Amino acid sequence: MIRKLIAVTGVVLAVTALPALADIKVGSVRSAELAEKAPQFKAMQDQLKGQFERRQNDLEAEAKKLQDDGRAFQKEADLLAPADRAKKEKDLTTRRIDLESKGRQLQDDFNKARQESFAKAMGQVKNVIDAVAREKNLDLIVENPVYAKPDVDVTDDVLKRLQAAPAAGK
């Protein structure tokens, strides 16, 4: 008895909700295309590259120097006095540990900067999506739907605005 009542109530609710759903205007957006084509993301990548490229190059040069010094040490280790050998081993070990620490710090700094830049770019994208949705009088924007008719896809409209934004001083 209770199951029938629940089933009937569910059917009644579904039937009464259908007309309300018919009035909802939905749009869709393809976020991968926005990330690929929007100038905000390209600018973010360029900024990060400029910010971290020198540190990365310095770190790579330091790693190569350490590797070269390690090879040279291996060749001459048998010829060195025990005290000199121990001193060079300690120096190489200290440099390796320092290099690893610098590498971790660089990666942490890069990840933090990337997250902050990405959040800023996504904020701009979200504002443009909101504006397009309001102009088209949409009730809902769905991101990356499995299928959407081309007439509900607003990705191109959003991209046009994002591409115009840098010229407008954003």
PDB file of C-alpha atoms in Angstrom:
ATOM      1  CA  MET A   1       0.000   0.000   0.000  1.00  0.00           C
ATOM      2  CA  ILE A   2       2.752   2.442   0.971  1.00  0.00           C
ATOM      3  CA  ARG A   3       4.782   1.500  -2.112  1.00  0.00           C
ATOM      4  CA  LYS A   4       1.816   2.262  -4.372  1.00  0.00           C
ATOM      5  CA  LEU A   5       1.290   5.599  -2.652  1.00  0.00           C
ATOM      6  CA  ILE A   6       4.970   6.505  -3.084  1.00  0.00           C
ATOM      7  CA  ALA A   7       4.892   5.428  -6.749  1.00  0.00           C
ATOM      8  CA  VAL A   8       1.732   7.420  -7.457  1.00  0.00           C
ATOM      9  CA  THR A   9       3.151  10.460  -5.664  1.00  0.00           C
ATOM     10  CA  GLY A  10       6.355  10.187  -7.721  1.00  0.00           C
ATOM     11  CA  VAL A  11       4.409  10.004 -10.980  1.00  0.00           C
ATOM     12  CA  VAL A  12       2.245  12.977 -10.009  1.00  0.00           C
ATOM     13  CA  LEU A  13       5.301  15.038  -9.088  1.00  0.00           C
ATOM     14  CA  ALA A  14       7.073  14.120 -12.320  1.00  0.00           C
ATOM     15  CA  VAL A  15       4.044  15.008 -14.457  1.00  0.00           C
ATOM     16  CA  THR A  16       3.558  18.341 -12.698  1.00  0.00           C
ATOM     17  CA  ALA A  17       7.250  19.209 -12.980  1.00  0.00           C
ATOM     18  CA  LEU A  18       7.457  18.566 -16.751  1.00  0.00           C
ATOM     19  CA  PRO A  19       5.772  21.818 -17.813  1.00  0.00           C
ATOM     20  CA  ALA A  20       8.127  23.777 -15.580  1.00  0.00           C
ATOM     21  CA  LEU A  21      11.131  22.044 -17.130  1.00  0.00           C
ATOM     22  CA  ALA A  22       9.878  22.854 -20.615  1.00  0.00           C
ATOM     23  CA  ASP A  23      10.271  26.575 -19.881  1.00  0.00           C
ATOM     24  CA  ILE A  24      13.936  26.305 -18.885  1.00  0.00           C
ATOM     25  CA  LYS A  25      16.350  27.670 -21.486  1.00  0.00           C
ATOM     26  CA  VAL A  26      19.636  25.778 -21.448  1.00  0.00           C
ATOM     27  CA  GLY A  27      22.950  26.616 -23.044  1.00  0.00           C
ATOM     28  CA  SER A  28      26.174  24.674 -23.194  1.00  0.00           C
ATOM     29  CA  VAL A  29      29.857  25.538 -23.239  1.00  0.00           C
ATOM     30  CA  ARG A  30      32.928  23.486 -24.147  1.00  0.00           C
ATOM     31  CA  SER A  31      35.567  24.354 -21.553  1.00  0.00           C
ATOM     32  CA  ALA A  32      38.430  22.546 -23.308  1.00  0.00           C
ATOM     33  CA  GLU A  33      37.954  24.750 -26.359  1.00  0.00           C
ATOM     34  CA  LEU A  34      37.848  27.855 -24.172  1.00  0.00           C
ATOM     35  CA  ALA A  35      41.086  26.864 -22.438  1.00  0.00           C
ATOM     36  CA  GLU A  36      42.723  26.173 -25.795  1.00  0.00           C
ATOM     37  CA  LYS A  37      41.608  29.298 -27.652  1.00  0.00           C
ATOM     38  CA  ALA A  38      40.993  32.021 -25.072  1.00  0.00           C
ATOM     39  CA  PRO A  39      43.778  34.612 -24.941  1.00  0.00           C
ATOM     40  CA  GLN A  40      43.541  34.761 -21.147  1.00  0.00           C
ATOM     41  CA  PHE A  41      44.940  31.235 -20.889  1.00  0.00           C
ATOM     42  CA  LYS A  42      47.678  31.921 -23.438  1.00  0.00           C
ATOM     43  CA  ALA A  43      48.637  35.053 -21.495  1.00  0.00           C
ATOM     44  CA  MET A  44      48.672  33.000 -18.289  1.00  0.00           C
ATOM     45  CA  GLN A  45      51.038  30.455 -19.844  1.00  0.00           C
ATOM     46  CA  ASP A  46      53.316  33.182 -21.219  1.00  0.00           C
ATOM     47  CA  GLN A  47      53.425  34.935 -17.859  1.00  0.00           C
ATOM     48  CA  LEU A  48      54.291  31.729 -16.023  1.00  0.00           C
ATOM     49  CA  LYS A  49      56.966  30.895 -18.571  1.00  0.00           C
ATOM     50  CA  GLY A  50      58.532  34.324 -18.179  1.00  0.00           C
ATOM     51  CA  GLN A  51      58.330  34.134 -14.423  1.00  0.00           C
ATOM     52  CA  PHE A  52      59.909  30.680 -14.045  1.00  0.00           C
ATOM     53  CA  GLU A  53      61.995  30.019 -17.154  1.00  0.00           C
ATOM     54  CA  ARG A  54      65.148  31.678 -15.802  1.00  0.00           C
ATOM     55  CA  ARG A  55      64.985  29.793 -12.500  1.00  0.00           C
ATOM     56  CA  GLN A  56      64.425  26.535 -14.376  1.00  0.00           C
ATOM     57  CA  ASN A  57      67.381  27.205 -16.680  1.00  0.00           C
ATOM     58  CA  ASP A  58      69.612  28.102 -13.711  1.00  0.00           C
ATOM     59  CA  LEU A  59      68.590  24.919 -11.938  1.00  0.00           C
ATOM     60  CA  GLU A  60      69.283  22.808 -15.024  1.00  0.00           C
ATOM     61  CA  ALA A  61      72.720  24.434 -15.434  1.00  0.00           C
ATOM     62  CA  GLU A  62      73.478  23.759 -11.768  1.00  0.00           C
ATOM     63  CA  ALA A  63      72.405  20.124 -12.185  1.00  0.00           C
ATOM     64  CA  LYS A  64      74.631  19.705 -15.227  1.00  0.00           C
ATOM     65  CA  LYS A  65      77.593  21.233 -13.371  1.00  0.00           C
ATOM     66  CA  LEU A  66      76.991  18.885 -10.434  1.00  0.00           C
ATOM     67  CA  GLN A  67      76.781  15.913 -12.786  1.00  0.00           C
ATOM     68  CA  ASP A  68      80.032  16.930 -14.517  1.00  0.00           C
ATOM     69  CA  ASP A  69      81.757  17.427 -11.161  1.00  0.00           C
ATOM     70  CA  GLY A  70      80.503  14.000 -10.028  1.00  0.00           C
ATOM     71  CA  ARG A  71      81.971  12.344 -13.104  1.00  0.00           C
ATOM     72  CA  ALA A  72      85.288  14.140 -12.619  1.00  0.00           C
ATOM     73  CA  PHE A  73      85.347  13.058  -8.979  1.00  0.00           C
ATOM     74  CA  GLN A  74      84.745   9.415  -9.938  1.00  0.00           C
ATOM     75  CA  LYS A  75      87.706   9.553 -12.308  1.00  0.00           C
ATOM     76  CA  GLU A  76      90.106  11.092  -9.803  1.00  0.00           C
ATOM     77  CA  ALA A  77      88.773   9.594  -6.535  1.00  0.00           C
ATOM     78  CA  ASP A  78      91.399   6.844  -6.434  1.00  0.00           C
ATOM     79  CA  LEU A  79      94.194   9.398  -6.778  1.00  0.00           C
ATOM     80  CA  LEU A  80      93.016  11.650  -3.933  1.00  0.00           C
ATOM     81  CA  ALA A  81      94.095  11.450  -0.357  1.00  0.00           C
ATOM     82  CA  PRO A  82      91.370  10.012   1.929  1.00  0.00           C
ATOM     83  CA  ALA A  83      90.743  13.391   3.576  1.00  0.00           C
ATOM     84  CA  ASP A  84      90.418  15.162   0.193  1.00  0.00           C
ATOM     85  CA  ARG A  85      88.157  12.399  -1.137  1.00  0.00           C
ATOM     86  CA  ALA A  86      85.863  12.658   1.905  1.00  0.00           C
ATOM     87  CA  LYS A  87      85.752  16.454   1.572  1.00  0.00           C
ATOM     88  CA  LYS A  88      84.785  16.266  -2.140  1.00  0.00           C
ATOM     89  CA  GLU A  89      82.170  13.566  -1.455  1.00  0.00           C
ATOM     90  CA  LYS A  90      80.635  15.717   1.268  1.00  0.00           C
ATOM     91  CA  ASP A  91      80.661  18.763  -1.027  1.00  0.00           C
ATOM     92  CA  LEU A  92      78.953  16.821  -3.845  1.00  0.00           C
ATOM     93  CA  THR A  93      76.369  15.402  -1.447  1.00  0.00           C
ATOM     94  CA  THR A  94      75.644  18.842   0.005  1.00  0.00           C
ATOM     95  CA  ARG A  95      75.258  20.326  -3.489  1.00  0.00           C
ATOM     96  CA  ARG A  96      72.931  17.471  -4.546  1.00  0.00           C
ATOM     97  CA  ILE A  97      70.715  17.982  -1.485  1.00  0.00           C
ATOM     98  CA  ASP A  98      70.652  21.738  -2.084  1.00  0.00           C
ATOM     99  CA  LEU A  99      69.777  21.199  -5.747  1.00  0.00           C
ATOM    100  CA  GLU A 100      66.915  18.844  -4.849  1.00  0.00           C
ATOM    101  CA  SER A 101      65.618  21.389  -2.354  1.00  0.00           C
ATOM    102  CA  LYS A 102      65.742  24.166  -4.944  1.00  0.00           C
ATOM    103  CA  GLY A 103      63.922  21.911  -7.408  1.00  0.00           C
ATOM    104  CA  ARG A 104      61.123  21.201  -4.928  1.00  0.00           C
ATOM    105  CA  GLN A 105      60.853  24.904  -4.085  1.00  0.00           C
ATOM    106  CA  LEU A 106      60.682  25.825  -7.773  1.00  0.00           C
ATOM    107  CA  GLN A 107      57.944  23.256  -8.351  1.00  0.00           C
ATOM    108  CA  ASP A 108      55.979  24.488  -5.328  1.00  0.00           C
ATOM    109  CA  ASP A 109      56.298  28.126  -6.432  1.00  0.00           C
ATOM    110  CA  PHE A 110      55.271  27.234  -9.988  1.00  0.00           C
ATOM    111  CA  ASN A 111      52.227  25.241  -8.831  1.00  0.00           C
ATOM    112  CA  LYS A 112      51.086  28.059  -6.553  1.00  0.00           C
ATOM    113  CA  ALA A 113      51.503  30.695  -9.271  1.00  0.00           C
ATOM    114  CA  ARG A 114      49.726  28.470 -11.810  1.00  0.00           C
ATOM    115  CA  GLN A 115      46.779  27.922  -9.472  1.00  0.00           C
ATOM    116  CA  GLU A 116      46.466  31.650  -8.777  1.00  0.00           C
ATOM    117  CA  SER A 117      46.715  32.557 -12.472  1.00  0.00           C
ATOM    118  CA  PHE A 118      44.258  29.846 -13.447  1.00  0.00           C
ATOM    119  CA  ALA A 119      41.752  31.030 -10.846  1.00  0.00           C
ATOM    120  CA  LYS A 120      42.040  34.591 -12.160  1.00  0.00           C
ATOM    121  CA  ALA A 121      41.569  33.487 -15.781  1.00  0.00           C
ATOM    122  CA  MET A 122      38.631  31.273 -14.801  1.00  0.00           C
ATOM    123  CA  GLY A 123      37.053  34.227 -13.016  1.00  0.00           C
ATOM    124  CA  GLN A 124      37.199  36.217 -16.251  1.00  0.00           C
ATOM    125  CA  VAL A 125      35.760  33.293 -18.214  1.00  0.00           C
ATOM    126  CA  LYS A 126      32.946  32.808 -15.700  1.00  0.00           C
ATOM    127  CA  ASN A 127      32.041  36.515 -15.881  1.00  0.00           C
ATOM    128  CA  VAL A 128      31.819  36.331 -19.672  1.00  0.00           C
ATOM    129  CA  ILE A 129      29.744  33.137 -19.548  1.00  0.00           C
ATOM    130  CA  ASP A 130      27.395  34.828 -17.064  1.00  0.00           C
ATOM    131  CA  ALA A 131      27.057  37.867 -19.344  1.00  0.00           C
ATOM    132  CA  VAL A 132      26.328  35.729 -22.424  1.00  0.00           C
ATOM    133  CA  ALA A 133      23.768  33.680 -20.475  1.00  0.00           C
ATOM    134  CA  ARG A 134      21.989  36.845 -19.281  1.00  0.00           C
ATOM    135  CA  GLU A 135      21.935  38.330 -22.796  1.00  0.00           C
ATOM    136  CA  LYS A 136      20.528  35.141 -24.301  1.00  0.00           C
ATOM    137  CA  ASN A 137      18.084  34.870 -21.386  1.00  0.00           C
ATOM    138  CA  LEU A 138      19.365  31.397 -20.470  1.00  0.00           C
ATOM    139  CA  ASP A 139      18.420  29.760 -17.184  1.00  0.00           C
ATOM    140  CA  LEU A 140      21.245  27.235 -17.144  1.00  0.00           C
ATOM    141  CA  ILE A 141      24.666  26.713 -18.738  1.00  0.00           C
ATOM    142  CA  VAL A 142      25.931  23.131 -18.865  1.00  0.00           C
ATOM    143  CA  GLU A 143      29.671  22.603 -19.131  1.00  0.00           C
ATOM    144  CA  ASN A 144      30.952  19.859 -21.455  1.00  0.00           C
ATOM    145  CA  PRO A 145      27.708  18.016 -22.142  1.00  0.00           C
ATOM    146  CA  VAL A 146      27.929  14.652 -23.836  1.00  0.00           C
ATOM    147  CA  TYR A 147      25.621  16.029 -26.501  1.00  0.00           C
ATOM    148  CA  ALA A 148      24.196  19.458 -27.195  1.00  0.00           C
ATOM    149  CA  LYS A 149      22.512  20.873 -30.265  1.00  0.00           C
ATOM    150  CA  PRO A 150      24.641  23.517 -31.948  1.00  0.00           C
ATOM    151  CA  ASP A 151      21.968  26.155 -31.340  1.00  0.00           C
ATOM    152  CA  VAL A 152      22.354  25.826 -27.543  1.00  0.00           C
ATOM    153  CA  ASP A 153      26.176  25.921 -27.618  1.00  0.00           C
ATOM    154  CA  VAL A 154      27.410  29.378 -26.568  1.00  0.00           C
ATOM    155  CA  THR A 155      31.145  28.546 -26.692  1.00  0.00           C
ATOM    156  CA  ASP A 156      31.759  30.668 -29.799  1.00  0.00           C
ATOM    157  CA  ASP A 157      29.975  33.665 -28.270  1.00  0.00           C
ATOM    158  CA  VAL A 158      32.048  33.343 -25.108  1.00  0.00           C
ATOM    159  CA  LEU A 159      35.271  33.012 -27.114  1.00  0.00           C
ATOM    160  CA  LYS A 160      34.505  36.135 -29.150  1.00  0.00           C
ATOM    161  CA  ARG A 161      34.062  38.113 -25.949  1.00  0.00           C
ATOM    162  CA  LEU A 162      37.190  36.677 -24.356  1.00  0.00           C
ATOM    163  CA  GLN A 163      39.205  37.488 -27.470  1.00  0.00           C
ATOM    164  CA  ALA A 164      37.865  41.048 -27.448  1.00  0.00           C
ATOM    165  CA  ALA A 165      38.571  41.523 -23.729  1.00  0.00           C
ATOM    166  CA  PRO A 166      42.373  42.136 -23.987  1.00  0.00           C
ATOM    167  CA  ALA A 167      41.798  44.811 -26.645  1.00  0.00           C
ATOM    168  CA  ALA A 168      39.296  46.450 -24.324  1.00  0.00           C
ATOM    169  CA  GLY A 169      41.989  46.798 -21.653  1.00  0.00           C
ATOM    170  CA  LYS A 170      41.286  43.727 -19.527  1.00  0.00           C
TER     171      LYS A 170
END
